[in-house]
Amino acid sequence: MVTKIDGATTCNEVERQVFETEIDMGTVHPAALEPYRVRLFVEDEIVKDAEITVGLNHRGIERIMEGLPVEKANALTEKVCGICSNGHIFNSCRAGEGALGIEIPERARYLRVLAQELERLHSHMLYLGHGSEVLNHETFAMRIFYIRESVMELLYMMGGNRVQYGISVLGGVRPRADLNLKEQQRILDVMDYIDEKVGDFAERFVSDPMVMHRIVGTGQLSQKQALDLHVTGPTLRATGYEYDYRTKMPEYEGIEFDVITQDGGDVAANILMRATEIFEATKIIRQVIRDLPKGPVVNRDWEMVDSPVYKSYIEVPRGVCYHSYGLEDGKVRHSIIRTPSMSNIGAMQESCIGHPVQDAQLAIVSCDPCFTCTDRAIQIIKL
Amino acid sequence: MDLLTSIIYVVVTFIIAGFVALWLPGIEKKSEARVQQRIGPQLTSPGIYTTLKFFYKKALKPSAVMPRVYNALPIVTLIVVAALFLILMPPVMAAWGPFASIVAVVGLLKVEEVLYLFMSSFSQSLMSKTMPFPDQAKGGKHRGAKQSFLETISANRSLRLVSFGSLPFYIALFIPVIMAGSIDLIEIVRFQQVNGAFLFTLPGIIGSIVFFIGFLIILNSNPFAYLEGHSDVIQGPIMEYMSKSRAIYTMAHASLIFVGACIYSTLFLGMPPFFALNPLNISIIIPIICSIIITMAIAVTSAFAPLFTNREFYPTVIATSMIAVVGVVTAVLTTVLL
């Protein structure tokens, strides 16, 4: 123990103050698409410690939801995120349906899975595009965005919008999101296109020695670190831990898919993880179209009752998403939303450490951050 | 050719060079876009319109250690590039003798590189500022850490570039010197006009490859965008330049691409840039074609390469330097044996 110097209480803290140089990235920075603050503590361009601060874009959606009629509150959850918007409204409706004991029609269940997997496709491709952009490989970024565009058009066809689709409602899905045979065929055609093009893309990506040299071993996170930090979704699976909440969701019952894992825990593993999951998503979509049952898409035969807080978990593209609320007189109470990026911030911090300052942004991006929907916490505690 | 005619021809060559140089950023962006299967900007937009636009923007005081010096650095860069172009012209080569030598070319290029070091050292961009609220309020665990500007890192990198990053480029410049047996540019040009261009010899081919890679490093072009990598946390020395300073920087950078091509055509093809009122004198055409080819090659390289970090940069520089040394040895052997 040494004398306190400017609030420092331990030897380590004092030493840190002597050698450390702080590099601030953000709040707004050209390399980061969203407003968050990264403090990098560097020594000779090597990151010794990193600190990510969020809370700069907090919109208080849970607070706004308090006291709103449940349908309106559900619609509002879609505004939480511009990438996994369907995941939020799906989960929110799921929480409401659980609270009110609503059975949803079988066709609606399939359509929800379809929308969810289309969203996973576009999110993973966005990740690959953004990752390529951070690598400064513009050509890869442009090409994957071309492929992604076909999925965006499918989402537009289903929901009437490209970002906020409003597909799920209490009791099922909107009648507008129901698919006729022609639309189903179009989806199948696009899945063939995606399999072919993403296959080409992935092959070129992994066979590019310059790209692979840049990403192998960069931003590495061990499985133990990932579990300690409660990392979720593809970022966790990229460390070799087989955990996908879709295997526990009743919506995915009877649908065959593999839980993809990678061993590296580095940027390369993260990228390959998502590229491979794209093929699993197209496999699921094909099964959904093949087995799509006939019948209604929404159950309106239910009554509003008061209920205690009901919790719902689903697997969105970035990991496990949590929604919960209770109902009083048809109004939402005690609403809580936790997005997967919230759990992954710890991974973003840890994966920067020990790497050159140049790789910091790449390491952060490899954890697929979405700070718009994450702005809910102040401090990350390592368990 | 009398003195007045020579001066007129030199001035006209300068005007042509300035006009061509401003098209090169457009050609680069357009070529890159075509590789990426998109339309890209207009040919005139990145070079000509950008320069004009910046000239009419309102200037603010830059956030720099010495704002006036910092703002003056782009014009110094432009003057250095112009001086480099001047010694490449045959009448100047002939008149200035030993000053128009390979040593002058290397020296001026080194000055150009050092200017980037000054820019990085002086700049303190807004992006480097810390947030105003106390870290304690947000639960920050590092209180009172020493703040640093991003450009400090950029300055360190500039120093590395000056020290050894551009080494292969300079080694490649000496291949024509060895083959011509003289450091004077005029002798190198004469030798090639009599014996044929060095490009079509083995040392010339090796030298050309190294020259191109080295030129990418000098230009800070992708994948060697070491100072101004877009995705890097470093925004580089030019972050605070605005209005006229920015316009001049754009011009200087475009001119550097053209002058680099002129150095290549002079040293490896024996065709220096010069315009004369003689239909048989096409020596300005060759550097222009060279500059277009080099610009398109830069665009294609940029389109197919990620940004290099230290991990890739050092091995590339070492490997390219070794290839350059092989080129030099081959040039020595060729000269001795033939």
PDB file of C-alpha atoms in Angstrom, chain A residues 6-7 13 16-17 20-31 37 39-42 44-45 49-51 53-56 133-139 142-143 146 208 210-211 213-218 349 357-361 378-379, chain B residues 32-33 35-38 127-131 133-135 137-150 153-154 156-157 160 222-223 225-226 229-235 239 301-312 315:
ATOM      1  CA  ASP A   6      -5.181  11.428  -6.856  1.00  0.00           C
ATOM      2  CA  GLY A   7      -7.585   8.824  -5.560  1.00  0.00           C
ATOM      3  CA  GLU A  13      -3.071   1.886  -9.572  1.00  0.00           C
ATOM      4  CA  ARG A  16      -0.721   2.440 -13.921  1.00  0.00           C
ATOM      5  CA  GLN A  17      -0.914   6.193 -13.641  1.00  0.00           C
ATOM      6  CA  GLU A  20      -0.359   4.640 -19.008  1.00  0.00           C
ATOM      7  CA  THR A  21      -1.345   6.845 -21.870  1.00  0.00           C
ATOM      8  CA  GLU A  22      -4.999   7.159 -22.537  1.00  0.00           C
ATOM      9  CA  ILE A  23      -6.360   7.218 -26.050  1.00  0.00           C
ATOM     10  CA  ASP A  24      -9.986   8.234 -26.308  1.00  0.00           C
ATOM     11  CA  MET A  25     -12.020   6.868 -29.153  1.00  0.00           C
ATOM     12  CA  GLY A  26     -15.358   8.514 -29.203  1.00  0.00           C
ATOM     13  CA  THR A  27     -17.935   9.403 -28.072  1.00  0.00           C
ATOM     14  CA  VAL A  28     -18.299  10.084 -31.772  1.00  0.00           C
ATOM     15  CA  HIS A  29     -15.559   8.694 -33.947  1.00  0.00           C
ATOM     16  CA  PRO A  30     -15.351   7.923 -37.678  1.00  0.00           C
ATOM     17  CA  ALA A  31     -14.302   4.337 -37.002  1.00  0.00           C
ATOM     18  CA  ARG A  37     -16.865   5.891 -25.577  1.00  0.00           C
ATOM     19  CA  ARG A  39     -10.857   4.503 -23.477  1.00  0.00           C
ATOM     20  CA  LEU A  40      -7.745   2.636 -24.486  1.00  0.00           C
ATOM     21  CA  PHE A  41      -4.828   2.610 -22.073  1.00  0.00           C
ATOM     22  CA  VAL A  42      -1.818   2.005 -24.233  1.00  0.00           C
ATOM     23  CA  ASP A  44       3.891   1.624 -27.068  1.00  0.00           C
ATOM     24  CA  GLU A  45       0.705   1.156 -29.129  1.00  0.00           C
ATOM     25  CA  ASP A  49      -6.564  -1.977 -20.613  1.00  0.00           C
ATOM     26  CA  ALA A  50      -9.798  -0.851 -22.219  1.00  0.00           C
ATOM     27  CA  GLU A  51     -12.955   0.676 -20.917  1.00  0.00           C
ATOM     28  CA  THR A  53     -18.789   3.469 -21.572  1.00  0.00           C
ATOM     29  CA  VAL A  54     -22.330   3.379 -22.848  1.00  0.00           C
ATOM     30  CA  GLY A  55     -25.364   5.381 -21.823  1.00  0.00           C
ATOM     31  CA  LEU A  56     -24.859   8.159 -24.337  1.00  0.00           C
ATOM     32  CA  GLU A 133     -15.192  -2.169 -43.762  1.00  0.00           C
ATOM     33  CA  VAL A 134     -13.230  -1.982 -40.517  1.00  0.00           C
ATOM     34  CA  LEU A 135     -10.572  -4.143 -42.157  1.00  0.00           C
ATOM     35  CA  ASN A 136     -10.655  -1.426 -44.836  1.00  0.00           C
ATOM     36  CA  HIS A 137     -11.503  -4.075 -47.417  1.00  0.00           C
ATOM     37  CA  GLU A 138     -14.147  -2.055 -49.201  1.00  0.00           C
ATOM     38  CA  THR A 139     -14.689  -4.572 -51.977  1.00  0.00           C
ATOM     39  CA  MET A 142     -19.665  -3.821 -50.995  1.00  0.00           C
ATOM     40  CA  ARG A 143     -20.164  -7.381 -52.244  1.00  0.00           C
ATOM     41  CA  TYR A 146     -25.245  -6.519 -52.468  1.00  0.00           C
ATOM     42  CA  ASP A 208      -7.256 -14.232 -48.995  1.00  0.00           C
ATOM     43  CA  MET A 210      -3.770 -10.755 -46.365  1.00  0.00           C
ATOM     44  CA  VAL A 211      -7.228 -10.772 -44.777  1.00  0.00           C
ATOM     45  CA  HIS A 213      -3.278 -12.713 -41.529  1.00  0.00           C
ATOM     46  CA  ARG A 214      -5.059  -9.622 -40.305  1.00  0.00           C
ATOM     47  CA  ILE A 215      -7.818 -11.468 -38.410  1.00  0.00           C
ATOM     48  CA  VAL A 216      -6.347 -14.745 -37.129  1.00  0.00           C
ATOM     49  CA  GLY A 217      -5.310 -14.323 -33.498  1.00  0.00           C
ATOM     50  CA  THR A 218      -6.676 -10.779 -33.323  1.00  0.00           C
ATOM     51  CA  GLN A 349     -13.257  -4.725 -23.542  1.00  0.00           C
ATOM     52  CA  VAL A 357      -4.238   0.013 -30.877  1.00  0.00           C
ATOM     53  CA  GLN A 358      -4.918  -0.525 -34.599  1.00  0.00           C
ATOM     54  CA  ASP A 359      -6.744  -3.766 -33.851  1.00  0.00           C
ATOM     55  CA  ALA A 360      -8.912  -2.372 -31.065  1.00  0.00           C
ATOM     56  CA  GLN A 361     -11.787  -1.338 -33.307  1.00  0.00           C
ATOM     57  CA  ILE A 378     -23.309   2.021 -16.692  1.00  0.00           C
ATOM     58  CA  GLN A 379     -20.706  -0.393 -15.417  1.00  0.00           C
TER      59      GLN A 379
ATOM     60  CA  GLU B  32     -11.892   1.438 -57.401  1.00  0.00           C
ATOM     61  CA  ALA B  33     -15.655   1.778 -57.728  1.00  0.00           C
ATOM     62  CA  VAL B  35     -13.813  -3.038 -59.292  1.00  0.00           C
ATOM     63  CA  GLN B  36     -16.490  -2.978 -56.608  1.00  0.00           C
ATOM     64  CA  GLN B  37     -19.233  -3.110 -59.269  1.00  0.00           C
ATOM     65  CA  ARG B  38     -20.604   0.310 -58.424  1.00  0.00           C
ATOM     66  CA  MET B 127     -11.452  13.542 -32.177  1.00  0.00           C
ATOM     67  CA  SER B 128      -8.640  13.283 -29.640  1.00  0.00           C
ATOM     68  CA  LYS B 129     -10.386  15.229 -26.915  1.00  0.00           C
ATOM     69  CA  THR B 130     -11.630  13.422 -23.888  1.00  0.00           C
ATOM     70  CA  MET B 131     -15.245  13.658 -22.814  1.00  0.00           C
ATOM     71  CA  PHE B 133     -17.657  14.643 -17.633  1.00  0.00           C
ATOM     72  CA  PRO B 134     -15.563  13.200 -14.824  1.00  0.00           C
ATOM     73  CA  ASP B 135     -14.800   9.518 -15.167  1.00  0.00           C
ATOM     74  CA  ALA B 137     -19.504   9.736 -12.589  1.00  0.00           C
ATOM     75  CA  LYS B 138     -19.535   6.863 -15.052  1.00  0.00           C
ATOM     76  CA  GLY B 139     -17.698   4.439 -12.827  1.00  0.00           C
ATOM     77  CA  GLY B 140     -14.415   4.762 -14.717  1.00  0.00           C
ATOM     78  CA  LYS B 141     -11.688   2.647 -13.185  1.00  0.00           C
ATOM     79  CA  HIS B 142      -8.750   4.673 -14.518  1.00  0.00           C
ATOM     80  CA  ARG B 143      -8.762   8.128 -13.060  1.00  0.00           C
ATOM     81  CA  GLY B 144      -6.241  10.745 -14.022  1.00  0.00           C
ATOM     82  CA  ALA B 145      -4.479   8.733 -16.704  1.00  0.00           C
ATOM     83  CA  LYS B 146      -2.182  10.746 -18.942  1.00  0.00           C
ATOM     84  CA  GLN B 147      -4.130  11.974 -21.935  1.00  0.00           C
ATOM     85  CA  SER B 148      -2.645  11.617 -25.373  1.00  0.00           C
ATOM     86  CA  PHE B 149      -3.619  12.838 -28.803  1.00  0.00           C
ATOM     87  CA  LEU B 150      -4.203  10.297 -31.521  1.00  0.00           C
ATOM     88  CA  ILE B 153       0.787   7.900 -32.420  1.00  0.00           C
ATOM     89  CA  SER B 154       0.534   9.128 -35.996  1.00  0.00           C
ATOM     90  CA  ASN B 156       5.528   8.100 -34.201  1.00  0.00           C
ATOM     91  CA  ARG B 157       4.404   6.216 -37.256  1.00  0.00           C
ATOM     92  CA  ARG B 160       9.006   5.026 -38.651  1.00  0.00           C
ATOM     93  CA  ASN B 222      -4.244   1.283 -48.952  1.00  0.00           C
ATOM     94  CA  PRO B 223      -3.001  -1.248 -47.756  1.00  0.00           C
ATOM     95  CA  ALA B 225      -2.528   3.741 -45.173  1.00  0.00           C
ATOM     96  CA  TYR B 226      -0.372   3.845 -42.108  1.00  0.00           C
ATOM     97  CA  GLY B 229      -6.302   4.570 -42.107  1.00  0.00           C
ATOM     98  CA  HIS B 230     -10.046   5.068 -42.249  1.00  0.00           C
ATOM     99  CA  SER B 231     -10.905   2.202 -39.964  1.00  0.00           C
ATOM    100  CA  ASP B 232      -7.968   2.721 -37.706  1.00  0.00           C
ATOM    101  CA  VAL B 233      -8.341   4.778 -34.548  1.00  0.00           C
ATOM    102  CA  ILE B 234      -5.703   7.063 -36.017  1.00  0.00           C
ATOM    103  CA  GLN B 235      -7.142   9.738 -38.216  1.00  0.00           C
ATOM    104  CA  MET B 239      -7.510  15.781 -39.552  1.00  0.00           C
ATOM    105  CA  THR B 301      -4.581  -2.742 -55.065  1.00  0.00           C
ATOM    106  CA  SER B 302      -6.655  -0.651 -52.705  1.00  0.00           C
ATOM    107  CA  ALA B 303      -9.851  -2.453 -53.692  1.00  0.00           C
ATOM    108  CA  PHE B 304      -8.408  -5.901 -53.025  1.00  0.00           C
ATOM    109  CA  ALA B 305      -6.396  -5.312 -49.868  1.00  0.00           C
ATOM    110  CA  PRO B 306      -7.235  -4.797 -46.210  1.00  0.00           C
ATOM    111  CA  LEU B 307      -5.480  -2.196 -44.110  1.00  0.00           C
ATOM    112  CA  PHE B 308      -2.080  -3.360 -42.901  1.00  0.00           C
ATOM    113  CA  THR B 309      -1.141  -3.056 -39.271  1.00  0.00           C
ATOM    114  CA  ASN B 310       2.343  -3.307 -37.755  1.00  0.00           C
ATOM    115  CA  ARG B 311       2.063  -7.087 -37.995  1.00  0.00           C
ATOM    116  CA  GLU B 312       1.791  -6.981 -41.791  1.00  0.00           C
ATOM    117  CA  PRO B 315       7.371  -8.003 -42.909  1.00  0.00           C
TER     118      PRO B 315
END
